[in-house]
CSV table of C-alpha atoms in Angstrom, one decimal:
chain,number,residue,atom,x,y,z
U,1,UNK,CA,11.8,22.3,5.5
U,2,UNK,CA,13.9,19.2,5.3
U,3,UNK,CA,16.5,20.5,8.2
U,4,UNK,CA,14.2,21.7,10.0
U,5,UNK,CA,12.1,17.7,9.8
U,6,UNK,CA,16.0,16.1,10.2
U,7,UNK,CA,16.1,17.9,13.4
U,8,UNK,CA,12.5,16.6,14.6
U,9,UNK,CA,13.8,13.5,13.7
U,10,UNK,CA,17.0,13.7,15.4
U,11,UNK,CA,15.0,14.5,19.0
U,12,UNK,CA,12.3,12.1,18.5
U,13,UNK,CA,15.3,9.7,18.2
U,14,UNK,CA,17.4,11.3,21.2
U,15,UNK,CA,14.5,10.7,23.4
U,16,UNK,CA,11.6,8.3,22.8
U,17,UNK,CA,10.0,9.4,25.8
U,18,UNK,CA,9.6,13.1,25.4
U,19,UNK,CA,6.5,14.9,23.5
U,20,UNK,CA,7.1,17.2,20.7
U,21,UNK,CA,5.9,20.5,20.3
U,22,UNK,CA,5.7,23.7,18.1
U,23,UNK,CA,5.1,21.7,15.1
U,24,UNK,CA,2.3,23.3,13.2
U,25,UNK,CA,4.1,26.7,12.4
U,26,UNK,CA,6.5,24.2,10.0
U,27,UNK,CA,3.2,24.7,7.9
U,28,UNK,CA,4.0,27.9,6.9
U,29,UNK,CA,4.1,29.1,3.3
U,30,UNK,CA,7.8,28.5,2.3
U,31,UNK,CA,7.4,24.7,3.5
U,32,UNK,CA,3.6,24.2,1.8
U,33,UNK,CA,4.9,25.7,-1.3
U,34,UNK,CA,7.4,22.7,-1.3
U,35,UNK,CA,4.7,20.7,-0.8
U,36,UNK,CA,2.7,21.5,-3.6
U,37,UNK,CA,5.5,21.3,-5.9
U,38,UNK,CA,5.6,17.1,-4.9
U,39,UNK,CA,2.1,16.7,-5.9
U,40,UNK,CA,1.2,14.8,-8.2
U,41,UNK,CA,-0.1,16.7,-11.8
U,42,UNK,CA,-3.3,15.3,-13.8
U,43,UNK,CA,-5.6,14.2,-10.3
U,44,UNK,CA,-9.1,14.9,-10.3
U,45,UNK,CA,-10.2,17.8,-8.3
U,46,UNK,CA,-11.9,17.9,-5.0
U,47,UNK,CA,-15.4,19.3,-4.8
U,48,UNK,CA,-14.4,22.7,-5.1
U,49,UNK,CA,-13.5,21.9,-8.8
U,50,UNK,CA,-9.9,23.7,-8.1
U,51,UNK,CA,-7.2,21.8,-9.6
U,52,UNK,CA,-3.5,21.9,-9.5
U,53,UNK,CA,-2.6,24.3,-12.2
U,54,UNK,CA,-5.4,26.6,-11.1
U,55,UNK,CA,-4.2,27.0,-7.9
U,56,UNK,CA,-0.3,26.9,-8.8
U,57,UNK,CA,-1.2,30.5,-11.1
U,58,UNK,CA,-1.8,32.3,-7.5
U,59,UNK,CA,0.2,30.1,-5.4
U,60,UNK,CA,1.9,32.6,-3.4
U,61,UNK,CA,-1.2,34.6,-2.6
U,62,UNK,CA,-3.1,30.9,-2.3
U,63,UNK,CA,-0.9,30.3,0.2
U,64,UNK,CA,-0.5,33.3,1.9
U,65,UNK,CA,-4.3,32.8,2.6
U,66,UNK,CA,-4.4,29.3,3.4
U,67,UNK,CA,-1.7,30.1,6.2
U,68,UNK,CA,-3.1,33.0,7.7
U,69,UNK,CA,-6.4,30.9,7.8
U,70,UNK,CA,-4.6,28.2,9.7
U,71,UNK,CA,-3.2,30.9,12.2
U,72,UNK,CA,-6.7,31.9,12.6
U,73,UNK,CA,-7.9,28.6,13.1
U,74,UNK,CA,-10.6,29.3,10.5
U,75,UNK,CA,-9.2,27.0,7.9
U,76,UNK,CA,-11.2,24.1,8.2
U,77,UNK,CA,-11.0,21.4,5.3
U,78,UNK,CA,-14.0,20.6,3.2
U,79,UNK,CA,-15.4,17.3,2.7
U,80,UNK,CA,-13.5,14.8,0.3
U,81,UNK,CA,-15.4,14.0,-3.2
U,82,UNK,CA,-16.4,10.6,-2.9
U,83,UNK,CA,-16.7,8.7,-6.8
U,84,UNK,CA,-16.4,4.2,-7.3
U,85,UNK,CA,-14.0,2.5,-9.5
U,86,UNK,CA,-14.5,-0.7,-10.7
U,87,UNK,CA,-13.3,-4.0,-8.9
U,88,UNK,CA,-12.0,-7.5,-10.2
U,89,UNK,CA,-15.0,-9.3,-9.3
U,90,UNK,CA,-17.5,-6.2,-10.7
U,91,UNK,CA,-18.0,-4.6,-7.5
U,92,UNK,CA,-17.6,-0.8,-7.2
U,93,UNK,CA,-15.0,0.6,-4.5
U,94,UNK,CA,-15.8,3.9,-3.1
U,95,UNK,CA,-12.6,6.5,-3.6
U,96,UNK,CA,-12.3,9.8,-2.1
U,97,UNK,CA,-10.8,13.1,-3.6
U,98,UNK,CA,-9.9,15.9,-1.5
U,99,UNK,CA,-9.4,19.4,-2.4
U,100,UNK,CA,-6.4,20.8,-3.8
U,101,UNK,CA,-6.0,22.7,-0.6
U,102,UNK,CA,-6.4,20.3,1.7
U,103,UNK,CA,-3.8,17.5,-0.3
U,104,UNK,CA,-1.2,20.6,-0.3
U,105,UNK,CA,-1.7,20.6,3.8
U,106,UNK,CA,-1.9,16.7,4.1
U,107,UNK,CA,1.6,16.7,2.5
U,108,UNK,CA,3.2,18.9,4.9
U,109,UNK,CA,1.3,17.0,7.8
U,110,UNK,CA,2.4,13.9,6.5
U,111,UNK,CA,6.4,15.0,6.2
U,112,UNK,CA,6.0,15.9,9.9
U,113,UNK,CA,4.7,12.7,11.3
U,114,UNK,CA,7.0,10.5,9.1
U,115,UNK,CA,9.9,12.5,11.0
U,116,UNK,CA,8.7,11.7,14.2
U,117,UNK,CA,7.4,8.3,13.8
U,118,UNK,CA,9.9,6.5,11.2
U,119,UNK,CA,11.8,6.3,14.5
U,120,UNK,CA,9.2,4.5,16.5
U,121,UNK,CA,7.9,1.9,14.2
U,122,UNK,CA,9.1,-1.6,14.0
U,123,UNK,CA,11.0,-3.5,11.3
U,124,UNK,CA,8.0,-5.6,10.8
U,125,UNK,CA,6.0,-2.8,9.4
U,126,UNK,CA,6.7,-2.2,5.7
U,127,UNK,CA,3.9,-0.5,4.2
U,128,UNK,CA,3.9,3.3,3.3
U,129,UNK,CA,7.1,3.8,4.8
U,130,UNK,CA,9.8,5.9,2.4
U,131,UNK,CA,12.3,2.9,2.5
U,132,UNK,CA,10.6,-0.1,2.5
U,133,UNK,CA,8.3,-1.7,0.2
U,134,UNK,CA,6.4,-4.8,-0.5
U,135,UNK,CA,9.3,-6.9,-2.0
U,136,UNK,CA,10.9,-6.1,1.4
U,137,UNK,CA,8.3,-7.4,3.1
U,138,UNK,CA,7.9,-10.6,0.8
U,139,UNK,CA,11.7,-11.2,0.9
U,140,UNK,CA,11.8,-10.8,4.7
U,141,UNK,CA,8.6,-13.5,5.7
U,142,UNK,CA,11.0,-15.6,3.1
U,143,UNK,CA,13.8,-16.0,5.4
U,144,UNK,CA,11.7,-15.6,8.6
U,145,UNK,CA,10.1,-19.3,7.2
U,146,UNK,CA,13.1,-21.2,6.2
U,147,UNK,CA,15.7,-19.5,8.4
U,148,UNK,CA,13.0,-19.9,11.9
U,149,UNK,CA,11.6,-23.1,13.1
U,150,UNK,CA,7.9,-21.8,11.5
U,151,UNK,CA,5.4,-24.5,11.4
U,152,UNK,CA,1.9,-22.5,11.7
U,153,UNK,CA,0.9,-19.0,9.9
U,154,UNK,CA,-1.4,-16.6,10.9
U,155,UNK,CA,-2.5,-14.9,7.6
U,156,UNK,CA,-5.2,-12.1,9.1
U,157,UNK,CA,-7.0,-9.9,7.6
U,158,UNK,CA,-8.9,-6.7,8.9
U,159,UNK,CA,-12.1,-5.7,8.1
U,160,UNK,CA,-13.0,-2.6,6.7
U,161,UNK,CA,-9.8,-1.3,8.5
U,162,UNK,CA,-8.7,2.0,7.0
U,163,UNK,CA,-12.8,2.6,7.6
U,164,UNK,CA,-13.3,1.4,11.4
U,165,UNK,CA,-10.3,3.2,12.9
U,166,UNK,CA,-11.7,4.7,15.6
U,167,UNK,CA,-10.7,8.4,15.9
U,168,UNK,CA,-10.2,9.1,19.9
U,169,UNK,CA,-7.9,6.0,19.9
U,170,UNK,CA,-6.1,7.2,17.4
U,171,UNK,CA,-5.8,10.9,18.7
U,172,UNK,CA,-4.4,9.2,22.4
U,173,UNK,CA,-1.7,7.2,20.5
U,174,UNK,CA,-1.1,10.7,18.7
U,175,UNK,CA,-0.6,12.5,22.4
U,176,UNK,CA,2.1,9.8,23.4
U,177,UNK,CA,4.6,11.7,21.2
U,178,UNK,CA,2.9,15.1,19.8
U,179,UNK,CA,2.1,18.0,22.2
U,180,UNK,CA,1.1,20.8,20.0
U,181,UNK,CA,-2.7,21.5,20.5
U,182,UNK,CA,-2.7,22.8,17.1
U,183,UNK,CA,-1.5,20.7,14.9
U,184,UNK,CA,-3.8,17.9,16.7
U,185,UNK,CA,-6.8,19.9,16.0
U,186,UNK,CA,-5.4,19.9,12.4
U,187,UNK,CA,-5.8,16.5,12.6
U,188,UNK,CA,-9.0,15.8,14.1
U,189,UNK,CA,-10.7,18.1,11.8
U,190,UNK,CA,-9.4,16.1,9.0
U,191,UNK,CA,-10.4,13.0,10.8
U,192,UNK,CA,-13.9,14.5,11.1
U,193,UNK,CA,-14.4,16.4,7.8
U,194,UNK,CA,-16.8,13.7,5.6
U,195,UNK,CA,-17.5,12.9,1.9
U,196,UNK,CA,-19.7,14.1,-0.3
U,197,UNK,CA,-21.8,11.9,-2.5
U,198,UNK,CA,-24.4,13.2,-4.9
U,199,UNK,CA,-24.9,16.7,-3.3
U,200,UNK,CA,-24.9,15.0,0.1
U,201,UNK,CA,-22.7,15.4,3.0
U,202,UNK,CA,-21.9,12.5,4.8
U,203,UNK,CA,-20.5,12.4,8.5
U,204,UNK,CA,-17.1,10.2,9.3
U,205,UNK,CA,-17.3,9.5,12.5
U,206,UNK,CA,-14.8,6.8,12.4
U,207,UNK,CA,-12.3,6.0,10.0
U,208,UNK,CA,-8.5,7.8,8.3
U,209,UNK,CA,-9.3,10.6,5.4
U,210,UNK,CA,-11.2,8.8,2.6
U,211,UNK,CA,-7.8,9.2,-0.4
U,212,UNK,CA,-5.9,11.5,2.0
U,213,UNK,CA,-2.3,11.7,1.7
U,214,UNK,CA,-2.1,11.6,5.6
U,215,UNK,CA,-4.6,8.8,5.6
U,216,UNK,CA,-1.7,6.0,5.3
U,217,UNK,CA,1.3,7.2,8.1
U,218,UNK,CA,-2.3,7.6,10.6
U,219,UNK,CA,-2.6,4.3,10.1
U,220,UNK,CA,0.4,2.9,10.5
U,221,UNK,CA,0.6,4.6,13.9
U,222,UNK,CA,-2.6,3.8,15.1
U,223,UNK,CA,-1.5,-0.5,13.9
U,224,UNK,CA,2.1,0.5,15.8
U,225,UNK,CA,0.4,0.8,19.1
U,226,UNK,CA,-2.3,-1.3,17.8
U,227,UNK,CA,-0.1,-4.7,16.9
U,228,UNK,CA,2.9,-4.5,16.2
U,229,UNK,CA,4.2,-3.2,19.8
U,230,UNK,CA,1.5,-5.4,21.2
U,231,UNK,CA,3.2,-8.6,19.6
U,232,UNK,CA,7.0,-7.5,20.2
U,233,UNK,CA,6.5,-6.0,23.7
U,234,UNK,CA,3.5,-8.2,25.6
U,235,UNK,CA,3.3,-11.7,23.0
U,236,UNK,CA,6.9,-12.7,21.9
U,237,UNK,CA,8.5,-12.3,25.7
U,238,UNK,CA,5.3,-14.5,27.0
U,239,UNK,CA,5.9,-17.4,24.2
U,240,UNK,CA,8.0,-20.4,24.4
U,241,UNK,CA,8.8,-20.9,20.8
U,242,UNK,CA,9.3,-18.4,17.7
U,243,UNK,CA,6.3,-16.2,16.8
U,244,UNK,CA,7.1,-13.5,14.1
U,245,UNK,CA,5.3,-10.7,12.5
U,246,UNK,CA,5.8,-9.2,9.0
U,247,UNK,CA,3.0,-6.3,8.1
U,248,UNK,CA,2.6,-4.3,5.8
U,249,UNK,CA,-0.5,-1.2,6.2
U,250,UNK,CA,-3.7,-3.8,7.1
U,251,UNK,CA,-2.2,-7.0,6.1
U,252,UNK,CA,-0.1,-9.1,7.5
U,253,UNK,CA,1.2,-12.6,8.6
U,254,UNK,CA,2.3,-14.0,12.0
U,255,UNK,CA,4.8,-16.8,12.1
U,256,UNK,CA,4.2,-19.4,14.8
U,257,UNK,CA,6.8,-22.3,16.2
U,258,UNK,CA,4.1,-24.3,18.0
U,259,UNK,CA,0.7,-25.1,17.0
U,260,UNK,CA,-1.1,-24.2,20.8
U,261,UNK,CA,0.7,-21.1,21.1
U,262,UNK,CA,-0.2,-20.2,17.7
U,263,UNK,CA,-4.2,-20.9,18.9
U,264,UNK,CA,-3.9,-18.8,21.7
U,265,UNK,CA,-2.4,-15.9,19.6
U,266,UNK,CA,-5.4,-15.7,17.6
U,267,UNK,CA,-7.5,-15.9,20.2
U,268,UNK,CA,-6.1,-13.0,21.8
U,269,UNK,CA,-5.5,-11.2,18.5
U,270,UNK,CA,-9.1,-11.2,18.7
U,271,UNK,CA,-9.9,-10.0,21.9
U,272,UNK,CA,-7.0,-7.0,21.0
U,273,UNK,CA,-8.8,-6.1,18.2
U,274,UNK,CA,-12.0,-5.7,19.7
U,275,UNK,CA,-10.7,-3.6,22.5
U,276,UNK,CA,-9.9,-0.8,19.6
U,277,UNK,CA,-12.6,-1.0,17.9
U,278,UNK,CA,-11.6,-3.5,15.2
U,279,UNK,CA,-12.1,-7.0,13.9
U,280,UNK,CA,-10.4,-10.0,11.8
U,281,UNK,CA,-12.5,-10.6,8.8
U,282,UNK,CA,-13.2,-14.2,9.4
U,283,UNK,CA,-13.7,-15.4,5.7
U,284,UNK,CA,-10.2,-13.5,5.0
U,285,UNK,CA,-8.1,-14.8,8.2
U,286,UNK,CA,-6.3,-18.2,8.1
U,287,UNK,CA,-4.9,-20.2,10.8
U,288,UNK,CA,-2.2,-22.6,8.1
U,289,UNK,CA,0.0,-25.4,8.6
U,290,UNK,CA,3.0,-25.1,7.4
U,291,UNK,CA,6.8,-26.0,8.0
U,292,UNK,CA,7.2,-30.1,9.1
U,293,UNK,CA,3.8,-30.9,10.7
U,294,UNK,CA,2.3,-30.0,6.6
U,295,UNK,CA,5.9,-31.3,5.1
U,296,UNK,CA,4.3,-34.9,3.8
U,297,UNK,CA,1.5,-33.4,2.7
U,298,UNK,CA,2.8,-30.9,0.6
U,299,UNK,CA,3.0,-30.8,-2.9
U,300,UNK,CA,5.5,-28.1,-3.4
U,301,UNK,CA,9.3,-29.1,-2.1
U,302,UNK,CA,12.7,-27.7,-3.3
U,303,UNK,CA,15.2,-29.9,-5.6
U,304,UNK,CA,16.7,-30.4,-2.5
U,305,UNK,CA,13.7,-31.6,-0.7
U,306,UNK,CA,13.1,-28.7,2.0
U,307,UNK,CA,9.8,-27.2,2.1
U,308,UNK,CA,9.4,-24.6,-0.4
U,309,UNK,CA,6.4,-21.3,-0.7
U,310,UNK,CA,4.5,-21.3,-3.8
U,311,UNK,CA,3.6,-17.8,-4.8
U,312,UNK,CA,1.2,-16.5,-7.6
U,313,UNK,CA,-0.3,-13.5,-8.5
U,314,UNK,CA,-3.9,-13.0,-7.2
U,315,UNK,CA,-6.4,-14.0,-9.4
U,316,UNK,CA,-8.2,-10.9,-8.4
U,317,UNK,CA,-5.6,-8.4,-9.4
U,318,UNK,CA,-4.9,-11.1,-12.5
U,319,UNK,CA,-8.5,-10.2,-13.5
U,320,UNK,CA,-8.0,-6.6,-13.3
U,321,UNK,CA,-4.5,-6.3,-14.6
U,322,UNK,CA,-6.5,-7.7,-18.1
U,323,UNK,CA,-9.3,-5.8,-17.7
U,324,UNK,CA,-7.2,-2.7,-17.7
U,325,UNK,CA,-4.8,-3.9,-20.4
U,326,UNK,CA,-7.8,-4.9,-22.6
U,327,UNK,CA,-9.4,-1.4,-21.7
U,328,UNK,CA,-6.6,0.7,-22.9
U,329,UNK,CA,-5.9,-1.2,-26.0
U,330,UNK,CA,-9.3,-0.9,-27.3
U,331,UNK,CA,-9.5,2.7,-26.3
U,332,UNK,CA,-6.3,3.9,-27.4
U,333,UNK,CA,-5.7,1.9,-31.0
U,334,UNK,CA,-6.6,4.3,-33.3
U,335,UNK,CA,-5.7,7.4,-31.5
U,336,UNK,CA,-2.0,7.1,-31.1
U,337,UNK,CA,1.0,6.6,-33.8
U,338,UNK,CA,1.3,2.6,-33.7
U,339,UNK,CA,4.9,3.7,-32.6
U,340,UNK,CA,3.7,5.2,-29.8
U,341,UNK,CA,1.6,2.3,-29.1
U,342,UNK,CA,4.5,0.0,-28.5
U,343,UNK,CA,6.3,2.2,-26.4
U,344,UNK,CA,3.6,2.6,-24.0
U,345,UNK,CA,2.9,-1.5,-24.4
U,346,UNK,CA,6.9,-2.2,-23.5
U,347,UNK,CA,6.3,0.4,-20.4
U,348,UNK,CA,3.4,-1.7,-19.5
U,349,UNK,CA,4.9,-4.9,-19.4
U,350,UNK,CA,7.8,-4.1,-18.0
U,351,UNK,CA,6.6,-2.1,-15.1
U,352,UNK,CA,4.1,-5.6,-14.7
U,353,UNK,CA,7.1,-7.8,-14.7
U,354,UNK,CA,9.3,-5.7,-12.3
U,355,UNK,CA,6.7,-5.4,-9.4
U,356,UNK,CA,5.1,-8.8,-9.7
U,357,UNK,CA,8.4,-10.9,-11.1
U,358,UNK,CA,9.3,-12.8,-7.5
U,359,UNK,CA,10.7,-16.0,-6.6
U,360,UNK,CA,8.0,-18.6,-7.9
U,361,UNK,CA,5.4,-16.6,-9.6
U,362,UNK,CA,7.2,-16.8,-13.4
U,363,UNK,CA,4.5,-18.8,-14.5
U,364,UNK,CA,2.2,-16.1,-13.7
U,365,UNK,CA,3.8,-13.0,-15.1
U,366,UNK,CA,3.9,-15.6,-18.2
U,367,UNK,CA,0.7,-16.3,-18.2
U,368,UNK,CA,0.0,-12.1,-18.3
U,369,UNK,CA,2.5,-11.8,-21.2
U,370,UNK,CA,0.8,-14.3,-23.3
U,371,UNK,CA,-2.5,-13.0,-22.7
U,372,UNK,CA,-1.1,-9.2,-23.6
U,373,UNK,CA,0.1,-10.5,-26.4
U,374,UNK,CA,-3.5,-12.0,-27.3
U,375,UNK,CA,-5.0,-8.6,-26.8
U,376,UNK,CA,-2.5,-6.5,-28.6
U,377,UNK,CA,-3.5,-8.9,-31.9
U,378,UNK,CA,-7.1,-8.8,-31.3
U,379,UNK,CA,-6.9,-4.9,-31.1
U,380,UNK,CA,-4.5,-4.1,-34.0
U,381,UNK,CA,-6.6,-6.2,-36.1
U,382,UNK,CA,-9.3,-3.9,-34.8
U,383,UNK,CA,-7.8,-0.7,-36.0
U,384,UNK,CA,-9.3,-1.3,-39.8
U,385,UNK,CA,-12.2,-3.6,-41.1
U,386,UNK,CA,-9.5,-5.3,-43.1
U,387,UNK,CA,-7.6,-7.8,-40.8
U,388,UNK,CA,-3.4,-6.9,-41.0
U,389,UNK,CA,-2.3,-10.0,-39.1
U,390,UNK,CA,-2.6,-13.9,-38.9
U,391,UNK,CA,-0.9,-14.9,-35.8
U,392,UNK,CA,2.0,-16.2,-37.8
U,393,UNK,CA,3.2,-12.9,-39.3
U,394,UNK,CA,2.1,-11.2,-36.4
U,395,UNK,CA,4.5,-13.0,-34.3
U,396,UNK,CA,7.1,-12.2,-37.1
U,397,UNK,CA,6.0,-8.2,-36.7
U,398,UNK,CA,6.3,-8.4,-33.0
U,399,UNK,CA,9.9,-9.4,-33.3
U,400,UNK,CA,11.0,-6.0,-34.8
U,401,UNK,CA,10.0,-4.3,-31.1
U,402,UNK,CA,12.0,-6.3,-28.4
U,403,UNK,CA,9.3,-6.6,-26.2
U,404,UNK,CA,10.5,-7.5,-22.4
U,405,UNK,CA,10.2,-11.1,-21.8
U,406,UNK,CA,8.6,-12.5,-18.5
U,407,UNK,CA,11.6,-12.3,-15.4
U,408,UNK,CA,12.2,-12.7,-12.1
U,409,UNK,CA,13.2,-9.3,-10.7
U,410,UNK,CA,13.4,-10.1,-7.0
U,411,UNK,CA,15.0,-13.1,-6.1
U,412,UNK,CA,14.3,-13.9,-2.5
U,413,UNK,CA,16.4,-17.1,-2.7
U,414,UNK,CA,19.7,-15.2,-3.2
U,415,UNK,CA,21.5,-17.0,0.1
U,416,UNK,CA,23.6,-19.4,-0.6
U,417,UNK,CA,23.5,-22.2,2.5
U,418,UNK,CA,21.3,-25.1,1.8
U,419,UNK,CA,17.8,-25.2,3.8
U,420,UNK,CA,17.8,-25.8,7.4
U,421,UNK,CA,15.1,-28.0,8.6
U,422,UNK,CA,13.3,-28.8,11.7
C-alpha cells in the first residue's frame, strides 16, 4: 500500500491543480489488513461490542466481507459509542468510540488523505501531521518572536471546533483535490453516521467523527482552506508589517508587527470564521502586547536584557496530570511487585519530563516531581496499616532507584547570536 500512497503523493505534488481519482479501490483487503495490524491493542470496543482480537481470529474472511460490502456500497458505518471522562476542573468530556470495523477503514482513509494533502498544507500547521509535533510548533513561534519585529499576539481559540465543522464545506474543500465519487461518499457517511448514548441515536449533522481516526487530517484540511491559506494567500500580501501564523489542529497564534493591522486582523478573522460556520471563543481569544510597546512593563527579560517568553505548564492539565498520578498510585499499590511499581513510576516521570521539559517551564516539571514524590510516600505508606517510612528514610530508600530528575528536553534557545531588538 505504501508504493502505491508514494505515488499519490508524487502526482498530488507534480500537479497541485489536478483532481485525483480511483482512490477507494486502495481499500481493498491486502491494504486494510495492513491497517488493522497498526491499530492500537487494549481500546474499548464500539457498540457492536467487537473488539480487536475478536475480529483479528477471522480477519481474512472479516475483511473479505467488509470489502465486498464497500463495492456494494452497502457498507455503511454504525454510530460511534459515545461515554465522558473526567476533566481538570470536574467537568465530564464526551468521547466517542467507533467500531472495530469502522477504525480498520478510518485508517486506510486516513493514509490516503495524508498522501494527498501533506503536500498542500502549510509549514504553519503542525498538528496531526506524521513529522511535526508540538515542540515544533513551540520552537518555531520561539524564533518567529525574537527573530521578527513581533510586538502584538493573537492567541485565538475556536469554539467547540472539531464539533461545528460544517460538513458541505468541508466536502467542497474535499472536491478541490479528490474526484472519486466513492470514496467521498465514504466520507460523508462517516461525517453523518451519529453517537449513541444510552440506547439512543443521536444525529451529527455537523461536526468530524466523534474519536475517529480520520476525524484529525479532516480537520486540518477543512482549517488549510479555512485559515491558514486565507492568512498566507489574501492577509500577509495586504499587510505592511510582519504578521505570522503558527497552528497547530484548533489552536493557534498569529504574530503581528503593528498594533492597527493586528486590530483589523481580528476583526476579519472574525468575519472569516463566521462565513464557515465557525466562531472565536471570546473568553479564550486574546489580543496581547508584546515585543517593545509591553518591554517596560514586563517582568520577565533575558540576562541580557531582551524580552524573554515565560512558559508554564497549564494549571489545567497540572491538575489532571496529579489527579491521574494520585489515581494510579492508590489503585495499583498493592497489586503489583513494589519493583514493578518503580518501573512504571520512572516511565511516568520520564515520559512527563520529556514532553513538558521546554525552555522556561523547569520550575514546573519540578513542581510535578515533588508532588509525585509526595504521592508515592503517602501511598507506600498505604500499602499496610503499619507506616514503613518517615520522610527521612524514605528519601534514603528512594535513592536506591535513580529516579529521573526534572530536565529540559527541548531547548528552543539553542542559536547562538544574541537577541535582536526593535
Amino acid at each position: 500500500m505504501q508504493t502505491k500512497l508514494n505515488l499519490i503523493s508524487e502526482i498530488a505534488k507534480r500537479d497541485g491543480e489536478s483532481k485525483i481519482n480511483n482512490l477507494a479501490y486502495l481499500l481493498n483487503e491486502e491494504n486494510l489488513k495492513d491497517c488493522f495490524s497498526l491499530l492500537s491493542k487494549g481500546k474499548a470496543a464500539g457498540i457492536d461490542g467487537v473488539t480487536l482480537e475478536e475480529y483479528g481470529a477471522n480477519l481474512d474472511s472479516n475483511l473479505e466481507n467488509l470489502v465486498q460490502r464497500m463495492k456494494n456500497q452497502a457498507y455503511k458505518p454504525q454510530p460511534v459509542r459515545r461515554t465522558y471522562i473526567p476533566k481538570a476542573d470536574g467537568k465530564l468530556r464526551p468521547l466517542g468510540i467507533p467500531s472495530l470495523e469502522d477504525k480498520i477503514v478510518q485508517k486506510g482513509m486516513a493514509r490516503i488523505l495524508e498522501s494527498i494533502y501533506e503536500n498542500e498544507f502549510l509549514d504553519s500547521s503542525y498538528g496531526f501531521r506524521p513529522s511535526k509535533n508540538c515542540h515544533q510548533a513551540l520552537k518555531k513561534l520561539n524564533d518567529i518572536i525574537y527573530k521578527q519585529p513581533v510586538n502584538h499576539i493573537i492567541d485565538a481559540d475556536i469554539k467547540g471546533f472539531f464539533d461545528n465543522v460544517d460538513h458541505d464545506w468541508l466536502m467542497k474543500f474535499l472536491e478541490v483535490r479528490i474526484s472519486d465519487p466513492n470514496f467521498l461518499r465514504l466520507i460523508k457517511r462517516f461525517l453523518k453516521n451519529g453517537y449513541m448514548e444510552e440506547g439512543i441515536k443521536h444525529a451529527t449533522d455537523t461536526g468530524t467523527p466523534q474519536g475517529g481516526i480520520v476525524s484529525p487530517i479532516l480537520a486540518n484540511i477543512y482549517l488549510h482552506y479555512v485559515l491558514d491559506l486565507w492568512i498566507d494567500r489574501a492577509l500577509k500580501p495586504n499587510c505592511r508589517g510582519t504578521v505570522e501564523i503558527v497552528r497547530y489542529a484548533d489552536d493557534f497564534v498569529i504574530c503581528v508587527q503593528y498594533k492597527d493591522e493586528a486590530n483589523k486582523i481580528l476583526i476579519a478573522l472574525k468575519e472569516r470564521l463566521k462565513k464557515f460556520n465557525l466562531e472565536l471563543a471570546e473568553d479564550k481569544t486574546r489580543l496581547i502586547e508584546f515585543g517593545k510597546f509591553a518591554k517596560t512593563n514586563a517582568k520577565e527579560k533575558s540576562r541580557a536584557g531582551a524580552f524573554k517568553i515565560g512558559r508554564k505548564t497549564d494549571k489545567k492539565k497540572s491538575k489532571l496530570k496529579m489527579i491521574g498520578m494520585n489515581t494510579w498510585l492508590k489503585d495499583v499499590r498493592n497489586l503489583i511487585p513494589i519493583k514493578e511499581l518503580w518501573k512504571t513510576f520512572r516511565a511516568k516521570l520520564r515520559g512527563h519530563f520529556q514532553y513538558y521539559g521546554v525552555s522556561e517551564n523547569y520550575r514546573s516539571i519540578k513542581m510535578f516531581y515533588q508532588e509525585s514524590l509526595k504521592l508515592m510516600y503517602k501511598w507506600l505508606n498505604r500499602r499496610s496499616q503499619k507506616k514503613s517510612f518517615n520522610w527521612k528514610t524514605f528519601l534514603v530508600y528512594i535513592g536506591r532507584f535513580e529516579l529521573p530528575q526534572p530536565s529540559i528536553h527541548h531547548d528552543f534557545y539553542s542559536f547562538k547570536s544574541s537577541f535582536r531588538e526593535y
